[in-house]
Amino acid sequence: MARLPVSDCLPEIVRAAASSRPVVLKAPPGAGKTTGVPPALMSDEIVGVGQILLIQPRRLAARSAAARLAQQLGGGVGETVGYHVRFDKRTSATTCLIAMTTGVLLRRLQRDPVLDGVACVILDEFHERSLEMDLALGMLQRIRLALRPELRIVVMSATLDPAPLVEFFGDAVAVTSEGRSFDVDIRYQNSLLKTSIEEQVAVALPNLMAATAGHVLVFLPGVGEIKLARRKIEAMRLARGCVVCELYGDMDADSQDAVLAISATRKIILATNVAETSITIPGVTGVIDSGLARVMRFDPRVGLPTLQREPISQASAEQRTGRAGRTEPGVCVRLWSATAHRARRERDTPEIERGDFSDALLTLAAWGERDVLAFPWLTPPPTQSIMHAQRLLQRLDAIDDNDNLTETGHQMLAYPLHPRLSRMMVAAQRLGVVGHAAMAAALLTERDPFRNQTDANSSGGDCDVFHRVERLCAVLDGRDRGSVNLAAAKQIKRVADQIQRMAGSHSVQRGDESQSDSQRLKRALLAAYPDRVALRRSFSSEVGVMVGGRGVRLDRRSLSRDGELFLCIDSDASGSEAIVYCASSLNADWLDQRFIHEVDEPFFNPTLKAVVVRRRTYFDDLMLAESPATCRPGPAVAELLFHHARQAIERCFPAEADSITSFIARVRFLCQRMPDAGIPPLDDGATGDVLRSLCATRTSIAELKTAPWLDSLRSRFDYSQLQSIDQHAPAKIVVPSGNAIAIQYSDGKSPIMEVRIQELFGMRQTPRVAGGRVPIQLHLLGPNRQPQQITEDLENFWAVTYAQIRKELRRRYPKHFWPDDPTTATATRNGLKPK
């Protein structure tokens, strides 16, 4: 075997491990971490007689690593070297090195919290920062510090900065390996092509195949793009003398192994990022990188995952480039420019900051962790994600209000599934429909054999999951020869059989035999997705609203078309409406009565200008039904009426509201111009308080219009204050004619009194208010009630201006009284000459 670049670092790694100090190894892609470090540690002097666990982020990587190490060390897989992935295990009593996925390690930690018999755990490809890997790191650190200080931990990464990990452990040794096995010539696409991905691949492929003689690995964001690229390559006949292969995570193990096998025929391998790390495809010397990947992002606001196509980071691009330099020098074509590469983020966002936290929280609850944030995280989870996970697990009856594991939660731990599907299996046991549920769980976790098949939901039933289970069984029994992916179907059957065997260790009830298998499966699904119940907007509609308020739309192929309620099982929340690909009709009687409540809800009707009440029935926050109810005064009704009435409070006054507005203006004037009078303000807050008190016993604007506004306003003042208001800011003043003339008050302006000239004969000085501090602005009216003069100095008006105005007005109105000396004349009420 050729010497690996990592070999120079192995003595340092061995010394640190022998002294039980954690090791953080950074080595570039192709340096030989996966195949070099584990064998170097397989020595009694280093790890004793315990096992070494090599942890990989993916099943394909774990099986591939086991195969390479077994071949390297001699012997078959399952002897000295074995693997353990979900639903697939090849080990024996002599196995001392086990490659396993992170999920399998976490389940082992639940059963064996001290990892009895394990001497060393190697976390490979840690830079991917999966949530499971972060959780495993924290659990291993807890074990090392509290129970097993001798436990060896090695963290390996191609691109991750070692410093945070060294700080996390406290006593770790950081080791860096320089260089990869072989150089890779990186070539950028100089222009940003606005063509499809498959067309860009087709353009780059011929030149790359001419530049290198080995296999070509093409990184694409998803299975859909793989299929399109394959059709394009074959249509353009670009694969002459080559075989075009596909590689993605949902493929069955045999098909994946066939792609990884040594081949004399040149391959063009179209792969997702499953091929990015920890696997070696012998003979690959060329890579075409689309620079894209599909990333699952969880939206805690609506509880739905969103699969988004995003540009990969610089670190991921480096990983992909390294695939071309594993066995000999290679070439990597990046379908973006060097300038665009520099603009990409350096590293991927850790899954703990964007993923669903419910599975991790259930694991921590089983481990006895109560304070999630006190757990040793390399990167703490967002508080919102923790809260959503707590709510979901409580809805699934997995934990109680104190985050303690319930009996149902204990039963859920028996299954290596997402908490939702584990909850479905627990419900299926009680309902007596384990076989169908096991097949449903496998269908929902493995590759869909009906994907892209237009006849997948062609007939029968109102539950997409049950229909697919029944059809899959028919395919496997030979009763249905429709177009399906038979390899995927067989893989689902294998997984379903293992799930059913796990259920066999628990008591299984027969269930309600009056219900069909379809009904019982739908009830089990409801137990798993209680927060995904949706109500149709109208009968047989394909659109609805889900618990949480999110709008949803059924995919055109869904069978769930009847009934008011349906369950959103598989959906994509990336658009304005979540698209539901897999649904199930529901009966309202199946809903958990603990989450159904009936309330009388008031709301303001703008047409009636009144608060009305609807009696509404809710499941969680999803309104199921409503009917009219009597509206009676109360705190909630009062608050609604107050909110709408205060926006234009004057419209709530009686039709004849002059006395109300005048009183408010008089008080405000006096507070401004005579603050020493000690009058409490009647500002917006005070009038709002009066409005609120009146709303307490009313339900409409019409009722407010008949309310005792003036009495309520005056009741805010005591007797002496009211006397002071009437004295210093009177509503009216009696003038010499004997008439009481109203005074108009307004903020920041002089008070105004409109009065006929003849009514003031005999008054020498301008009347004043506010204790004589403020003169009234007199609008002196002629017989036609039009202002002839505006003045705040009546004495000056009589002396200077009156004679001029008298001359003109006497000519126009000869019957009216126009004395020569107005200061000594007798005022008249009507302005006419006295008889």
mmCIF file of N, CA and C in Angstrom, residues 602-612 640-641 644-645 699-701:
data_model
loop_
_atom_site.group_PDB
_atom_site.id
_atom_site.type_symbol
_atom_site.label_atom_id
_atom_site.label_comp_id
_atom_site.label_asym_id
_atom_site.label_seq_id
_atom_site.Cartn_x
_atom_site.Cartn_y
_atom_site.Cartn_z
ATOM 1 N N PRO A 602 -65.231 37.265 20.553
ATOM 2 C CA PRO A 602 -65.789 38.520 20.037
ATOM 3 C C PRO A 602 -64.887 39.128 18.970
ATOM 4 N N PHE A 603 -65.505 39.818 18.016
ATOM 5 C CA PHE A 603 -64.715 40.611 17.078
ATOM 6 C C PHE A 603 -65.573 41.787 16.621
ATOM 7 N N PHE A 604 -64.941 42.815 16.165
ATOM 8 C CA PHE A 604 -65.644 44.042 15.791
ATOM 9 C C PHE A 604 -66.099 43.941 14.347
ATOM 10 N N ASN A 605 -67.401 44.153 14.144
ATOM 11 C CA ASN A 605 -67.973 44.133 12.804
ATOM 12 C C ASN A 605 -68.039 45.570 12.298
ATOM 13 N N PRO A 606 -67.227 45.941 11.304
ATOM 14 C CA PRO A 606 -67.188 47.338 10.861
ATOM 15 C C PRO A 606 -68.478 47.790 10.198
ATOM 16 N N THR A 607 -69.228 46.844 9.634
ATOM 17 C CA THR A 607 -70.496 47.223 9.002
ATOM 18 C C THR A 607 -71.544 47.557 10.057
ATOM 19 N N LEU A 608 -71.643 46.703 11.066
ATOM 20 C CA LEU A 608 -72.600 46.941 12.143
ATOM 21 C C LEU A 608 -72.095 47.965 13.148
ATOM 22 N N LYS A 609 -70.786 48.243 13.109
ATOM 23 C CA LYS A 609 -70.141 49.108 14.088
ATOM 24 C C LYS A 609 -70.457 48.636 15.508
ATOM 25 N N ALA A 610 -70.278 47.343 15.662
ATOM 26 C CA ALA A 610 -70.595 46.722 16.948
ATOM 27 C C ALA A 610 -69.740 45.479 17.115
ATOM 28 N N VAL A 611 -69.557 45.074 18.360
ATOM 29 C CA VAL A 611 -68.868 43.826 18.646
ATOM 30 C C VAL A 611 -69.872 42.686 18.545
ATOM 31 N N VAL A 612 -69.518 41.648 17.793
ATOM 32 C CA VAL A 612 -70.353 40.459 17.676
ATOM 33 C C VAL A 612 -69.544 39.261 18.161
ATOM 34 N N LEU A 640 -62.296 45.280 22.772
ATOM 35 C CA LEU A 640 -62.479 45.397 21.320
ATOM 36 C C LEU A 640 -63.208 46.687 20.968
ATOM 37 N N LEU A 641 -64.313 46.954 21.668
ATOM 38 C CA LEU A 641 -65.087 48.163 21.386
ATOM 39 C C LEU A 641 -64.232 49.403 21.649
ATOM 40 N N HIS A 644 -61.602 50.101 18.781
ATOM 41 C CA HIS A 644 -62.139 50.676 17.542
ATOM 42 C C HIS A 644 -62.748 52.058 17.791
ATOM 43 N N ALA A 645 -63.356 52.271 18.972
ATOM 44 C CA ALA A 645 -63.988 53.554 19.240
ATOM 45 C C ALA A 645 -62.973 54.669 19.446
ATOM 46 N N THR A 699 -71.791 47.345 23.911
ATOM 47 C CA THR A 699 -71.248 46.458 22.868
ATOM 48 C C THR A 699 -71.182 47.118 21.495
ATOM 49 N N SER A 700 -71.664 48.362 21.355
ATOM 50 C CA SER A 700 -71.711 48.968 20.026
ATOM 51 C C SER A 700 -71.448 50.463 20.091
ATOM 52 N N ILE A 701 -71.120 51.026 18.946
ATOM 53 C CA ILE A 701 -70.932 52.474 18.839
ATOM 54 C C ILE A 701 -72.265 53.179 19.085
#
